[in-house]
Structure formats: structure tokens, C-alpha cells
Coordinates of C-alpha atoms in Angstrom, one line a residue:
M17 CA -27.2 -19.7 -16.0
P18 CA -24.8 -16.8 -15.3
R19 CA -21.6 -17.5 -13.5
G20 CA -21.1 -15.9 -10.2
K21 CA -23.5 -14.3 -7.8
Y22 CA -24.6 -11.3 -9.9
T23 CA -25.7 -10.9 -13.5
N24 CA -24.5 -8.1 -15.7
H25 CA -26.4 -6.5 -18.6
K26 CA -23.5 -6.0 -20.9
G27 CA -24.6 -8.3 -23.7
R28 CA -28.3 -7.5 -23.7
N29 CA -30.3 -5.1 -25.9
R30 CA -31.1 -1.7 -24.7
R31 CA -34.6 -1.1 -23.5
F32 CA -36.2 2.3 -23.9
T33 CA -39.5 3.4 -22.4
N34 CA -42.2 4.0 -24.8
P35 CA -44.0 7.4 -24.9
E36 CA -47.2 5.5 -24.4
E37 CA -45.9 3.9 -21.1
L38 CA -44.9 7.4 -19.9
E39 CA -48.3 8.8 -20.6
E40 CA -49.9 5.8 -18.9
E41 CA -47.8 6.4 -15.7
K42 CA -48.6 10.1 -15.7
R43 CA -52.3 9.3 -16.0
K44 CA -52.2 6.8 -13.1
E45 CA -50.3 9.3 -10.9
E46 CA -52.9 12.0 -11.6
Q47 CA -55.7 9.5 -10.7
K48 CA -53.9 8.7 -7.4
K49 CA -53.6 12.4 -6.5
K50 CA -57.3 12.9 -7.2
W51 CA -58.3 9.9 -5.1
R52 CA -56.1 11.1 -2.2
Q53 CA -57.6 14.6 -2.4
Q54 CA -61.1 13.2 -2.4
H55 CA -60.4 10.9 0.6
G56 CA -58.4 13.5 2.5
D57 CA -55.0 11.9 2.8
P58 CA -52.9 14.6 4.7
S59 CA -49.4 13.5 3.6
S60 CA -50.3 13.8 -0.1
S61 CA -52.1 17.2 0.4
E62 CA -48.9 18.7 1.9
E63 CA -46.8 17.5 -1.0
D64 CA -49.4 18.8 -3.5
S65 CA -49.5 22.2 -1.7
E66 CA -45.7 22.4 -1.8
N67 CA -45.7 21.7 -5.5
E68 CA -48.3 24.4 -6.0
K69 CA -46.3 26.8 -3.9
K70 CA -43.2 26.3 -6.0
G71 CA -45.2 26.7 -9.2
S72 CA -46.8 29.9 -7.9
E73 CA -43.5 31.4 -6.8
E74 CA -42.0 30.8 -10.2
S75 CA -44.9 32.4 -12.0
G76 CA -45.0 35.3 -9.5
S77 CA -48.8 35.7 -9.8
E78 CA -49.6 35.0 -6.1
E79 CA -48.4 36.8 -3.1
E80 CA -45.9 35.2 -0.7
T81 CA -47.6 33.6 2.3
S82 CA -44.7 31.7 3.8
D83 CA -44.8 33.6 7.1
D84 CA -48.5 32.7 7.7
E85 CA -48.2 29.0 7.1
P86 CA -47.0 26.7 9.9
T87 CA -43.9 24.6 9.5
E88 CA -44.2 21.1 8.3
K89 CA -44.5 18.3 10.9
A90 CA -42.0 15.5 10.7
K91 CA -43.6 12.3 9.5
G92 CA -43.4 9.0 11.5
V93 CA -41.3 8.5 14.6
S94 CA -38.5 10.8 13.5
N95 CA -40.0 13.7 15.3
L96 CA -40.1 11.7 18.6
I97 CA -36.5 10.5 18.4
E98 CA -33.6 13.0 18.5
I99 CA -30.8 11.5 16.5
E100 CA -27.3 12.7 17.2
N101 CA -24.0 11.2 16.3
P102 CA -21.8 10.9 19.4
N103 CA -18.6 10.6 17.3
R104 CA -19.2 13.8 15.4
V105 CA -16.8 16.5 16.5
Q106 CA -18.1 20.0 15.9
Q107 CA -15.4 22.5 15.0
K108 CA -15.1 25.2 17.6
L109 CA -14.4 28.7 16.6
K110 CA -10.9 29.9 17.5
K111 CA -9.8 33.5 18.3
V112 CA -7.1 34.9 16.1
T113 CA -4.9 35.7 19.1
K114 CA -5.1 32.2 20.5
L115 CA -4.6 30.7 17.0
D116 CA -1.3 32.4 16.5
T117 CA 0.1 31.3 19.9
A118 CA -1.3 27.8 19.6
E119 CA 0.5 27.2 16.3
L120 CA 3.8 28.4 17.8
A121 CA 3.4 26.4 21.0
D122 CA 2.4 23.1 19.5
K123 CA 5.2 20.9 18.5
P124 CA 4.7 18.7 15.5
Q125 CA 3.1 15.5 16.6
L126 CA 5.4 12.5 15.9
S127 CA 4.3 9.0 15.5
R128 CA 5.4 6.4 18.0
R129 CA 8.0 4.9 15.6
E130 CA 9.5 8.3 14.9
R131 CA 9.6 9.2 18.6
E132 CA 11.3 5.9 19.4
E133 CA 13.8 6.3 16.6
I134 CA 14.8 9.8 18.0
E135 CA 15.1 8.4 21.5
K136 CA 17.4 5.6 20.2
Q137 CA 19.6 8.1 18.4
R138 CA 19.9 10.3 21.6
A139 CA 20.7 7.3 23.7
R140 CA 23.3 6.0 21.2
A141 CA 25.0 9.5 21.1
H142 CA 24.9 9.7 24.9
Y143 CA 26.5 6.2 25.2
Q144 CA 29.2 7.1 22.6
K145 CA 30.0 10.2 24.6
L146 CA 30.4 8.3 27.9
H147 CA 32.3 5.6 26.1
A148 CA 34.8 8.1 24.8
E149 CA 35.3 9.5 28.3
G150 CA 35.8 5.9 29.6
K151 CA 32.9 6.0 32.0
T152 CA 31.0 2.9 30.8
E153 CA 31.8 -0.7 31.8
Q154 CA 32.6 -1.7 28.2
A155 CA 35.0 1.3 27.9
R156 CA 36.7 0.2 31.1
A157 CA 37.0 -3.3 29.9
D158 CA 38.4 -2.1 26.5
L159 CA 40.9 0.1 28.2
A160 CA 42.1 -2.7 30.5
R161 CA 42.4 -5.0 27.6
L162 CA 44.4 -2.4 25.7
A163 CA 46.6 -1.8 28.6
I164 CA 47.4 -5.6 28.8
I165 CA 48.1 -5.7 25.1
K166 CA 50.3 -2.6 25.3
Q167 CA 52.3 -4.2 28.2
Q168 CA 52.7 -7.5 26.2
R169 CA 53.9 -5.6 23.2
E170 CA 56.4 -3.6 25.3
E171 CA 57.7 -6.8 26.8
A172 CA 58.0 -8.4 23.4
K173 CA 59.9 -5.4 22.1
K174 CA 62.4 -5.5 25.0
K175 CA 62.9 -9.2 24.4
R176 CA 63.5 -8.6 20.6
E177 CA 66.0 -5.9 21.4
E178 CA 67.9 -8.1 23.9
E179 CA 68.0 -10.9 21.3
Q180 CA 69.2 -8.5 18.7
R181 CA 72.0 -7.3 21.1
E182 CA 72.9 -10.9 21.9
R183 CA 73.1 -11.8 18.2
V184 CA 75.3 -8.7 17.5
E185 CA 77.6 -9.5 20.4
A186 CA 77.7 -13.2 19.3
A187 CA 78.6 -12.1 15.8
K188 CA 81.3 -9.8 17.2
A189 CA 82.7 -12.5 19.4
K190 CA 82.7 -14.9 16.5
T191 CA 84.5 -12.5 14.2
A192 CA 86.9 -11.7 16.9
A193 CA 87.6 -15.4 17.5
T194 CA 88.1 -16.0 13.8
Q195 CA 90.4 -13.0 13.6
K196 CA 92.3 -14.2 16.6
A197 CA 92.6 -17.7 15.0
L198 CA 93.8 -16.2 11.8
G199 CA 96.2 -14.0 13.8
K200 CA 95.3 -10.8 12.1
K201 CA 95.0 -8.9 15.3

């Protein structure tokens, strides 16, 4: 039993049709045609007449009578039902003048992601511009924080300078006191 749903024929021997079988099939087909012609089956007679037409056109012995013969009737229900694909879009012919202007006027169609990415970049650039000018809330908060830090640094600098002066004055006073104690002055 083969595995899987389908069988493959890879390991089998090749099978060729015998010439006797071919001859038998041809003979049966000819018998069917004769029987149809005798009993007046219209579908087979049309097919036979088509085959005869093709043969006669190739040989060129008979005259062309394609204009005199009526067109073939559609078989079955297909002639009653008109089949049309609603999704099929027929290409409309375009004028050359409109074609040139249409190509120039149409912008390249971007996908949704590409369009959103471009919008994000524009918004980011606009925000950076406003931020640099100090017009955004975040920029105002940053500037206020920087002003506070600057003020604190200035106060610390003044305090360090005062302490430095006091140390220098204290050192001068100490050296003056030691000089006075030694009596050098």
C-alpha cells in the first residue's frame, strides 16, 4: 500500500501503446462516425464538415464557400447565458496628449507605511525647529532648568571666590602675625 494520498509511477515499467491498439481505436472511431451519419446526429455532422473543410482548404481543390455557410450555433446552455467577468478591467485607449500630461501630473503613489514615515520625519523636523526657537513646552522647561542651573553655578562661583579671598587674607594675617611676633617688621 503506498504511503500518502497519491501514488507515483516512478518505479514502474513504461507502458507503450501497441500499433494494434491504435488501429483498433481508429476503426472504432470510424464506425462511430458512420453510425452518427446514418442516424443523423447534428453535432457530429458539424464536426465532420469542419474537418472536411479544413482538408479541402489545404488541398485547394474546392472553392471557398465560407461566406455562404451560416455561423455555428453554440451548443448547450452557453448560448442562453451571457458570461461576463465583473472584475475584468478593460484597458481604455488613451490619447497621446492626455498621456503626456497625466504622467507629469501623477505623483508616485506611496504605500501607507512610506507616507506615514515621511509625515513622521516632517513632524520631527518641525518640532526640532520650534524647539530650537524655544516655542515648545519642553524647550521652555529646558530653558528654565538651564537658567536655574546657571544661577546656581554663578552663586557657587561667587562663594568660591569669597572663600579664596578669605583664605588669602587669613594667610596674609597669619604671616603678618608671625612676622610681628618675630619682630622682623
